[in-house]
mmCIF file of C-alpha atoms in Angstrom:
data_model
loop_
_atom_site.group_PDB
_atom_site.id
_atom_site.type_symbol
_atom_site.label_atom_id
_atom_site.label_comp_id
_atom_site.label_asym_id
_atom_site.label_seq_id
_atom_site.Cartn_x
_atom_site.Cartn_y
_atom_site.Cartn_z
ATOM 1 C CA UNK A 13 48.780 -43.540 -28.616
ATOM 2 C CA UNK A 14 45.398 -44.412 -26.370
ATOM 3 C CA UNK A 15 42.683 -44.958 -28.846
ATOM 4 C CA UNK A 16 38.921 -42.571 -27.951
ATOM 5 C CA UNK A 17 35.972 -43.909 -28.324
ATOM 6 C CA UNK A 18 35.419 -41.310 -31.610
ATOM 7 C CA UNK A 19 38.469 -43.619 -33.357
ATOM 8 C CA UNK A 20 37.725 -46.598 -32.709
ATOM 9 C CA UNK A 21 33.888 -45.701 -34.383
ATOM 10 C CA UNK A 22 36.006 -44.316 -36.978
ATOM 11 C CA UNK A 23 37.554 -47.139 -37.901
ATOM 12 C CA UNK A 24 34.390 -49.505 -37.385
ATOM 13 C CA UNK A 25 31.848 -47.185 -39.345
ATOM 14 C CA UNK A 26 34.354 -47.476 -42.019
ATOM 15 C CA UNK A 27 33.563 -50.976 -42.763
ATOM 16 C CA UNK A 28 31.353 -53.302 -44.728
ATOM 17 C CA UNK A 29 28.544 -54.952 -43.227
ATOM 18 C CA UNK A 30 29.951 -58.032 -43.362
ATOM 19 C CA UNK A 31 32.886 -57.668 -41.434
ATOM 20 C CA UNK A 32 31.526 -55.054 -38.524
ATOM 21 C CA UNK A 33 30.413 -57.223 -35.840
ATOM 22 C CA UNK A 34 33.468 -59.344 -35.872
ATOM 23 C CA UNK A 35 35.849 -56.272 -36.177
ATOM 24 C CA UNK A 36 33.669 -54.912 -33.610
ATOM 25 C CA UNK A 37 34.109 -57.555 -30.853
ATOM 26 C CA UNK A 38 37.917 -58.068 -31.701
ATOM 27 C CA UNK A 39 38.401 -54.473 -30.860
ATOM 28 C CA UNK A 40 36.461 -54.885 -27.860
ATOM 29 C CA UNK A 41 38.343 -57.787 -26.569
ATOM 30 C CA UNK A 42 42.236 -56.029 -27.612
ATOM 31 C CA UNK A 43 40.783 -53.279 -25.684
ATOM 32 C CA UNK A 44 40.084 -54.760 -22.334
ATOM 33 C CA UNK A 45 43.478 -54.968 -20.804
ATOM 34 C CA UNK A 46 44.485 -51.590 -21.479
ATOM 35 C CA UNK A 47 40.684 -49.572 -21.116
ATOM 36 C CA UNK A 48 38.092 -51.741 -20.219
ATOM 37 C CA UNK A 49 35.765 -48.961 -19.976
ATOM 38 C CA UNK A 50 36.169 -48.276 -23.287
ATOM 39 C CA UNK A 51 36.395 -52.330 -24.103
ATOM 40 C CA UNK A 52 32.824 -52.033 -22.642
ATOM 41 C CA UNK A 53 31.265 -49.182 -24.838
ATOM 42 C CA UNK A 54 32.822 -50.725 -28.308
ATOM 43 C CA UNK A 55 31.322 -54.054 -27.421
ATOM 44 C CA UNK A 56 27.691 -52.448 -27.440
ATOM 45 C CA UNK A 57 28.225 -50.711 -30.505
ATOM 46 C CA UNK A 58 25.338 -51.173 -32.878
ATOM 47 C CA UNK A 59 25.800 -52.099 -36.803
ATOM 48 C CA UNK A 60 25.010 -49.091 -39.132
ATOM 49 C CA UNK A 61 21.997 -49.828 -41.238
ATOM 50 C CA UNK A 62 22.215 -50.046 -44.704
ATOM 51 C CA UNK A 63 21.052 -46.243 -45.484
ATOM 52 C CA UNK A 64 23.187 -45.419 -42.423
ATOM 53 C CA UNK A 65 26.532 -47.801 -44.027
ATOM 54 C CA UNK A 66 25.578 -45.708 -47.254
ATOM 55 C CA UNK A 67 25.345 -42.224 -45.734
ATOM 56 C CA UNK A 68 28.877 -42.521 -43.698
ATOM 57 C CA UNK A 69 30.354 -44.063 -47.268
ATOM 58 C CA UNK A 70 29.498 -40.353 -48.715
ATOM 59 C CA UNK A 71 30.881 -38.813 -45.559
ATOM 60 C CA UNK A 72 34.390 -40.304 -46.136
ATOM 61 C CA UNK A 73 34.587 -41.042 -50.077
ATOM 62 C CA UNK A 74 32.320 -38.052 -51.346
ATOM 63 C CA UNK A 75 33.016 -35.285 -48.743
ATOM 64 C CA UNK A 76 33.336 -32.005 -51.436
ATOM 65 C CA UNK A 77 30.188 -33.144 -52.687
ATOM 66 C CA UNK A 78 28.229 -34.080 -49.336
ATOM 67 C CA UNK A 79 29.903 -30.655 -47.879
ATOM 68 C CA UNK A 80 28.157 -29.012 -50.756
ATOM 69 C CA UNK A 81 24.644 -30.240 -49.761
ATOM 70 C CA UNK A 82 25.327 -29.281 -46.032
ATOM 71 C CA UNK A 83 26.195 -25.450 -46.834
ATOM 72 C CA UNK A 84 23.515 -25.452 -49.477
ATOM 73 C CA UNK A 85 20.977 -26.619 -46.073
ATOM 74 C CA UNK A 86 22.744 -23.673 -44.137
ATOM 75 C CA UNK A 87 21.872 -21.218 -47.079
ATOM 76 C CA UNK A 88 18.478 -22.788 -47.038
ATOM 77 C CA UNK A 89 18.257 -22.290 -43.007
ATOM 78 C CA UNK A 90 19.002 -18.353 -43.259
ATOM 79 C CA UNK A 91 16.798 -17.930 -46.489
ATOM 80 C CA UNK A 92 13.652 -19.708 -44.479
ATOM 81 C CA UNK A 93 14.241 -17.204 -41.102
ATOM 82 C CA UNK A 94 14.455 -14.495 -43.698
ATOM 83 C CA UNK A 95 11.045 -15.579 -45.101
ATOM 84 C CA UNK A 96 12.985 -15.316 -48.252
ATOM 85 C CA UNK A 97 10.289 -17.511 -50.699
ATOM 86 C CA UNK A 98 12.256 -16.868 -53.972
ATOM 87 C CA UNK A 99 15.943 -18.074 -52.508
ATOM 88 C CA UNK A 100 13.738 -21.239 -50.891
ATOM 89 C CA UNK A 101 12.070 -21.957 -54.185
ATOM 90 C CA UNK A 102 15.688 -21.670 -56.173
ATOM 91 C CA UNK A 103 17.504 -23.267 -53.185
ATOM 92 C CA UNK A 104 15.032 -26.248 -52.987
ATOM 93 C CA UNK A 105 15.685 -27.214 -56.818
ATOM 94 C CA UNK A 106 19.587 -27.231 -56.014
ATOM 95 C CA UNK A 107 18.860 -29.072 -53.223
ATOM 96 C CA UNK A 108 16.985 -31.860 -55.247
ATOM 97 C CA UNK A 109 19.447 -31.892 -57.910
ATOM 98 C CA UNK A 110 22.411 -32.388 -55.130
ATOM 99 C CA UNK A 111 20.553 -35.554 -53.034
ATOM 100 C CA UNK A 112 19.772 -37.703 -56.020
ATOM 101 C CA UNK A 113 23.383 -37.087 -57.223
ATOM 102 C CA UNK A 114 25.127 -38.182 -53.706
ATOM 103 C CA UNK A 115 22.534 -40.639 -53.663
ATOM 104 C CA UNK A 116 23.230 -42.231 -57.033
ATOM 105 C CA UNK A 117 26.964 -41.496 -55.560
ATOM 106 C CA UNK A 118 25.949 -43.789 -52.687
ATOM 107 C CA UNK A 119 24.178 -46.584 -54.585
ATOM 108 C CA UNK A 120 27.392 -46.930 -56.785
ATOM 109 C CA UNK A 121 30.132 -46.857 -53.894
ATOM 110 C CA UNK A 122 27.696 -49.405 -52.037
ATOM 111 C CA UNK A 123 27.427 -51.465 -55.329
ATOM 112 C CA UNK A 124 31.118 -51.355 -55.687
ATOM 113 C CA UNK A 125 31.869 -53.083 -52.414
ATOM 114 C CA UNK A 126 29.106 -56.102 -53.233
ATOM 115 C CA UNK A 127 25.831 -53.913 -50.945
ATOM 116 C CA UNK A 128 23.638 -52.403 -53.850
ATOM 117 C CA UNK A 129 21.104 -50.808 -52.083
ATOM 118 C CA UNK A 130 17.269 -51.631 -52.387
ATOM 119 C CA UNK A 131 15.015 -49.040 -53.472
ATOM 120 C CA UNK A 132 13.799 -48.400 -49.690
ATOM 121 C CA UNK A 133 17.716 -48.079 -48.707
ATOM 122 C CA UNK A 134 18.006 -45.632 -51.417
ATOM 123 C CA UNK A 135 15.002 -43.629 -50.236
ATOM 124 C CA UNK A 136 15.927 -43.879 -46.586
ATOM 125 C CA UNK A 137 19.515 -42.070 -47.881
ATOM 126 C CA UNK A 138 17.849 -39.735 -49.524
ATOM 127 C CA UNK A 139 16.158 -38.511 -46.923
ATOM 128 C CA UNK A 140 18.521 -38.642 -44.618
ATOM 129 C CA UNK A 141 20.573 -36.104 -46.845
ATOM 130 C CA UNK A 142 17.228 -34.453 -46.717
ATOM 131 C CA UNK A 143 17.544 -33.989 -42.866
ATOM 132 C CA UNK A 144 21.346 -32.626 -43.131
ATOM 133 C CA UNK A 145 19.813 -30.017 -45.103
ATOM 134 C CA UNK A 146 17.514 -28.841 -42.611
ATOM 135 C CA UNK A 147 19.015 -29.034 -39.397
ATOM 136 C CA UNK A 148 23.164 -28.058 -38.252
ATOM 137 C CA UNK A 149 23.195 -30.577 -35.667
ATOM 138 C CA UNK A 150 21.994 -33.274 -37.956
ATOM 139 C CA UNK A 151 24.357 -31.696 -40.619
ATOM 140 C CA UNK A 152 27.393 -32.725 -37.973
ATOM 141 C CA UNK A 153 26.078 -36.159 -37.484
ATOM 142 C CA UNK A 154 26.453 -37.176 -40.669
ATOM 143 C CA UNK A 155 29.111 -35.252 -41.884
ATOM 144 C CA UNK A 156 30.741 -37.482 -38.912
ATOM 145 C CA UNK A 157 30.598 -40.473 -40.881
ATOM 146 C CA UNK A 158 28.956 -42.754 -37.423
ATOM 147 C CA UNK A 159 25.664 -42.575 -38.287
ATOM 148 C CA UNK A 160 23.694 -45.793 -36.519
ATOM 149 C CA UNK A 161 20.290 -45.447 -38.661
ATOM 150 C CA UNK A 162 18.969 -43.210 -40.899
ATOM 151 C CA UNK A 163 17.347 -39.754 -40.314
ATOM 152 C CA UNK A 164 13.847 -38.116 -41.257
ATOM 153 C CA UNK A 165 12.954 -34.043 -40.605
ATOM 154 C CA UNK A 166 9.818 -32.877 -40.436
ATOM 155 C CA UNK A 167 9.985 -29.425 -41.822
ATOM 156 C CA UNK A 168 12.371 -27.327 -39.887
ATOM 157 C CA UNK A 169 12.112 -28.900 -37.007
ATOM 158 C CA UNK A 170 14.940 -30.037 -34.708
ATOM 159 C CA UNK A 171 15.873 -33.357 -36.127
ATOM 160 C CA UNK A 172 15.702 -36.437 -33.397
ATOM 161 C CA UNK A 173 19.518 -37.613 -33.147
ATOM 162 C CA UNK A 174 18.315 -40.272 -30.522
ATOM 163 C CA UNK A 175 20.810 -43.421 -31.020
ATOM 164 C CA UNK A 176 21.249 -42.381 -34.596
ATOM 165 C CA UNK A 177 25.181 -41.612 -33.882
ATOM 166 C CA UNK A 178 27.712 -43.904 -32.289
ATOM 167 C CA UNK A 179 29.013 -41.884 -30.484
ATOM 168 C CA UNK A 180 26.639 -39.894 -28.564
ATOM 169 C CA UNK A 181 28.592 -36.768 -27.667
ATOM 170 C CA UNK A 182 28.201 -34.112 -30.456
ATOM 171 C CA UNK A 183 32.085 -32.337 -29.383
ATOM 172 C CA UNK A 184 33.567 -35.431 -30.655
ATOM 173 C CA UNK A 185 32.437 -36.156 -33.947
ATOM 174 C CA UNK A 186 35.109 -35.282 -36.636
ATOM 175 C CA UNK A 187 33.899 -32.294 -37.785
ATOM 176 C CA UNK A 188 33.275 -31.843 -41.486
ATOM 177 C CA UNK A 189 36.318 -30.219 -43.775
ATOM 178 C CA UNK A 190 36.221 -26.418 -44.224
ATOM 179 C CA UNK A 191 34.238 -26.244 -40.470
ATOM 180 C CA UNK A 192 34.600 -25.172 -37.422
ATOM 181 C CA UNK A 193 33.213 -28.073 -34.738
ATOM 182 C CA UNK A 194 31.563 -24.840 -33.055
ATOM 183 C CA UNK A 195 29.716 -24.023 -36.339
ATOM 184 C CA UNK A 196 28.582 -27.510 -36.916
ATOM 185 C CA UNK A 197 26.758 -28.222 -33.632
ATOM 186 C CA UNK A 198 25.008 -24.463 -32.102
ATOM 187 C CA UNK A 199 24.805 -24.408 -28.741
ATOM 188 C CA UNK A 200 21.589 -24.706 -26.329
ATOM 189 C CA UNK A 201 21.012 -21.180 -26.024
ATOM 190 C CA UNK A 202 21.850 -20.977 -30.131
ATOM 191 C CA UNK A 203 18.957 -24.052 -30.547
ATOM 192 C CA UNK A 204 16.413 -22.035 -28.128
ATOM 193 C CA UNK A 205 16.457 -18.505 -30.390
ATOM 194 C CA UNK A 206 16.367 -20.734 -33.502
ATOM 195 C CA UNK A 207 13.535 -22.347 -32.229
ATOM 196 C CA UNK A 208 11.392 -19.070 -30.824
ATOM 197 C CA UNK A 209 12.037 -17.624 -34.367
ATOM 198 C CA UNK A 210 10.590 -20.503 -36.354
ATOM 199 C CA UNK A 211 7.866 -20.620 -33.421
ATOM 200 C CA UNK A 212 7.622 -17.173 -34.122
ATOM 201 C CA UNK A 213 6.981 -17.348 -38.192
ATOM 202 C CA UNK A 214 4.825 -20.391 -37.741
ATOM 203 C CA UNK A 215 2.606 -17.778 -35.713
ATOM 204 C CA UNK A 216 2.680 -14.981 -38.075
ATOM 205 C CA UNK A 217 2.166 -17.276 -41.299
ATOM 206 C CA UNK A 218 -1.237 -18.691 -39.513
ATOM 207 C CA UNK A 219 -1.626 -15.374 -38.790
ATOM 208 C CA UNK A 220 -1.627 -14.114 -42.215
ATOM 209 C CA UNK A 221 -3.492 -17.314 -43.404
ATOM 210 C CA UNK A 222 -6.513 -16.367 -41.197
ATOM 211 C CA UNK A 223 -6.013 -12.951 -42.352
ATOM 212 C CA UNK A 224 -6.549 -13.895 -45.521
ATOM 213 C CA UNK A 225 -9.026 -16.496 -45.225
ATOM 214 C CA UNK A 226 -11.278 -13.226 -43.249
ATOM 215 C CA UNK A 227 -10.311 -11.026 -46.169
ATOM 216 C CA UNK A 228 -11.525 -13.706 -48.693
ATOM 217 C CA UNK A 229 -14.977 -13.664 -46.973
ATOM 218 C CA UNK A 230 -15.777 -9.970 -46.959
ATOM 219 C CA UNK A 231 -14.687 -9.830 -50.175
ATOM 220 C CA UNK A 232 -17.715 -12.529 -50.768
ATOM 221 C CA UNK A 233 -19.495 -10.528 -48.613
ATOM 222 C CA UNK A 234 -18.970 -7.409 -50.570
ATOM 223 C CA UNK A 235 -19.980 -9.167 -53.535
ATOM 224 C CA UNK A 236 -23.124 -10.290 -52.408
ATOM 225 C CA UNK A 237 -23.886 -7.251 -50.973
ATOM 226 C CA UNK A 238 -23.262 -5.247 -54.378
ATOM 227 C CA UNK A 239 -25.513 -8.379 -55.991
ATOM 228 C CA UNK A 240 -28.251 -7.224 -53.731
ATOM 229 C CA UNK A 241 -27.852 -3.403 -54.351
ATOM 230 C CA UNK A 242 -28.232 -4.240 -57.961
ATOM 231 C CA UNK A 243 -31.152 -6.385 -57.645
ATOM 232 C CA UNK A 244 -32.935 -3.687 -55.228
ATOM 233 C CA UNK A 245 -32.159 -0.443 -57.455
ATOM 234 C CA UNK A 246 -33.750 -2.802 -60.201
ATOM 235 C CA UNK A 247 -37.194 -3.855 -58.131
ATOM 236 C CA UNK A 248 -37.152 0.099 -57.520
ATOM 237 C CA UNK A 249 -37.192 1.121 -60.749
ATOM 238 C CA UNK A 250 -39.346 -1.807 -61.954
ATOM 239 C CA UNK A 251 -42.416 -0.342 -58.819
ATOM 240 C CA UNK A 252 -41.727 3.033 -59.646
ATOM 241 C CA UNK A 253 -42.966 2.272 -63.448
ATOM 242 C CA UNK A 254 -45.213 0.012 -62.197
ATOM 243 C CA UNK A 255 -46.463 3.257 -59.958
ATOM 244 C CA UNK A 256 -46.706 5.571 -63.068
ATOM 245 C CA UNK A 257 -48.927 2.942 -65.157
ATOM 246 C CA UNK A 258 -51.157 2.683 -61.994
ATOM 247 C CA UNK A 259 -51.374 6.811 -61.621
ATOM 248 C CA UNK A 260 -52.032 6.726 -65.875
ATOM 249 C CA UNK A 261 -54.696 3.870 -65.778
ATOM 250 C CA UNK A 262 -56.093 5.395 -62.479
ATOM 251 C CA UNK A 263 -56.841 8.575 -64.495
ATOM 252 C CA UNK A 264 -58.028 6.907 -67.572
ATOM 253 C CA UNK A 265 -60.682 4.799 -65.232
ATOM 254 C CA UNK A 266 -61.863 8.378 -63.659
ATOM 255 C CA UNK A 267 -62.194 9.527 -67.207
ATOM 256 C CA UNK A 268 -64.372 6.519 -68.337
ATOM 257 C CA UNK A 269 -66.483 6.656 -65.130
ATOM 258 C CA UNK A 270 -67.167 10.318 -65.838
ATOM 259 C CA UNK A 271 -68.240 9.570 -69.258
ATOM 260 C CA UNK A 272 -70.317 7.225 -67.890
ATOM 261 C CA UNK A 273 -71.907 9.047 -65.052
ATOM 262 C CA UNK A 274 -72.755 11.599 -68.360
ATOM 263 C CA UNK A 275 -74.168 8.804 -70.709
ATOM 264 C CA UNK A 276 -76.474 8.036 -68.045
ATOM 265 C CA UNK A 277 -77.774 11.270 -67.483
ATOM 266 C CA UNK A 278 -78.034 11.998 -71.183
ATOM 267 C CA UNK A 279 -79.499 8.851 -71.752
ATOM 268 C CA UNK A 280 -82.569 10.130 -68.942
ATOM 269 C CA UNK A 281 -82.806 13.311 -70.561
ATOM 270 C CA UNK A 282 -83.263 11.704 -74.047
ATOM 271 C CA UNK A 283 -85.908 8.902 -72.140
ATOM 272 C CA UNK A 284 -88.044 12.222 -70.647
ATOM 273 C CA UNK A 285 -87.589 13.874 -74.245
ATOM 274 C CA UNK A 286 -89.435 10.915 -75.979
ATOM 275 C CA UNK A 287 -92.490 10.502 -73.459
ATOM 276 C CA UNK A 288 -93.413 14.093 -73.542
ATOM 277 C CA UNK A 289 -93.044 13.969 -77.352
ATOM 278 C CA UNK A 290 -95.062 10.940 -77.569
ATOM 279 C CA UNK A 291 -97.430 12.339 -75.071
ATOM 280 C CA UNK A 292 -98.017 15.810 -77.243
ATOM 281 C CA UNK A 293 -98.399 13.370 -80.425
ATOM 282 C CA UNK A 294 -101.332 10.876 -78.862
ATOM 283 C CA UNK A 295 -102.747 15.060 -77.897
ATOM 284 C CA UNK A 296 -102.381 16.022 -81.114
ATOM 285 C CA UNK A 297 -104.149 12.776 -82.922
ATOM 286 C CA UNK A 298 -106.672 13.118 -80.754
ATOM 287 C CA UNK A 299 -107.578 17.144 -81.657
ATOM 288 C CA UNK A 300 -107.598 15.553 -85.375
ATOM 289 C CA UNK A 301 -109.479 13.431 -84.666
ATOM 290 C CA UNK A 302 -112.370 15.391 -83.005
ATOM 291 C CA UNK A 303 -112.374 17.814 -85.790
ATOM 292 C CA UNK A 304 -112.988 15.336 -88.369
ATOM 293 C CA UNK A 305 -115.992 13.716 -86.887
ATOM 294 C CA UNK A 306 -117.185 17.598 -86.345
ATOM 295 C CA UNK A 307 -116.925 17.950 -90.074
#
């Protein structure tokens, strides 16, 4: 049977650390007589990194469990182009609950075979299960069990599967149990509406956020505006009273400047009364007088 490329990764990937590189180049050389082309690409095959050696241990000891986790990320795909927040929220807690397990899964199959992972390895698996979640084509990578170096995703964004399989063509990674190699890996034209969609959302969610960031403000504006409607039907009440006291004190001044325009002409009048009276009294003394030096 002529070995591919895909088995002889197969058998590689399958390996400890320890004993790749010399595995590695003895395939290489047994391969050179009968395909050197071949001989050629297995020579230049890169060592798995530890997260990566830990990742394609799950793929072939803990594949229920890692298939799981993948169709949980496809259920988590359709909720997100649904915009379907309560699914995400539920589905995100299962999806938690699932990595640390197949990572604690990882760390003890490593552990078993002499490798237990660091802390950073650990992390790096984790979110490279994190990745599987969030993209199908990064889903089939792993699920292949050739991973070269961890992943990362950034959101829902197309994960970058540069070098991180080794094999490079997606049609002939072993395609994980229960799927269809079709329904692992869409195809360009698949990738292009998936993308326009999520373009799409993005859009409308900033969108809505500026919508509501505008609505926020009038609604300040509102407020303010009712502050200052209170404060003005206050200032008019406040000058209307003010009005009325002016009118009533206005009236009482007209009153006492009457009164006195009256004092003063009653004071005259009694001024004029005591003159003449004082006047017919000096007339008077003087009459008795006159008579009494008659006498």
């Amino acid at each position: 049977m002529v070995a591919s490329l895909t088995d002889v990764a197969r058998e590689l990937y399958g390996l400890r650390p320890q004993d790749f590189t010399a595995a590695r180049n003895a395939r290489a050389q047994e391969l050179k007589s009968s395909d050197a082309a071949l001989a050629k690409q297995v020579a230049v095959m890169k060592k798995p990194s530890p997260a990566a050696w830990v990742v394609n241990l799950l793929a072939r000891e803990n594949i229920d469990d890692l298939t799981a986790l993948l169709d949980l990320g496809e259920q988590m795909r359709t909720a997100q182009e649904h915009l379907e927040r309560d699914a995400l929220r539920r589905l995100g807690g299962e999806r938690r609950v699932a990595i640390a397990a197949l990572a604690a899964a990882g760390t003890d199959l490593a552990a078993g075979l002499g490798h237990p992972p660091t802390a950073s390895v650990v992390d790096e698996v984790e979110q490279t299960l994190q990745a599987a979640t969030t993209d199908s084509a990064a889903a089939a990578a792993i699920a292949s069990g050739l991973l070269v170096k961890p992943l990362r995703a950034v959101g829902y964004e197309p994960v970058d599967l540069d070098g991180a399989v080794a094999v490079s063509d997606p049609e002939s990674w072993p395609a994980p149990r229960g799927r269809s190699r079709g329904a692992a890996v869409p195809d360009p034209v698949q990738l292009a509406d998936v993308r326009r969609r999520k373009e799409a959302r993005r859009e409308a969610e900033r969108l809505e956020r500026d919508a509501d960031v505008a609505e926020a403000e009038v609604d300040a504006l509102d407020r303010r505006a009712h502050r200052l409607t209170l404060r003005r039907t206050s200032l008019e009440a406040e000058m209307a009273e003010l009005r009325e006291q002016l009118d009533t004190a206005s009236a009482a001044l007209a009153s006492v400047v009457a009164d006195e325009s009256a004092l003063a002409d009653a004071r005259a009048q009694a001024h004029t009364a005591v003159e003449d009276s004082r006047t017919r009294a000096r007339d008077a003394r003087g009459v008795a007088d006159s008579l009494e030096e008659g006498d």
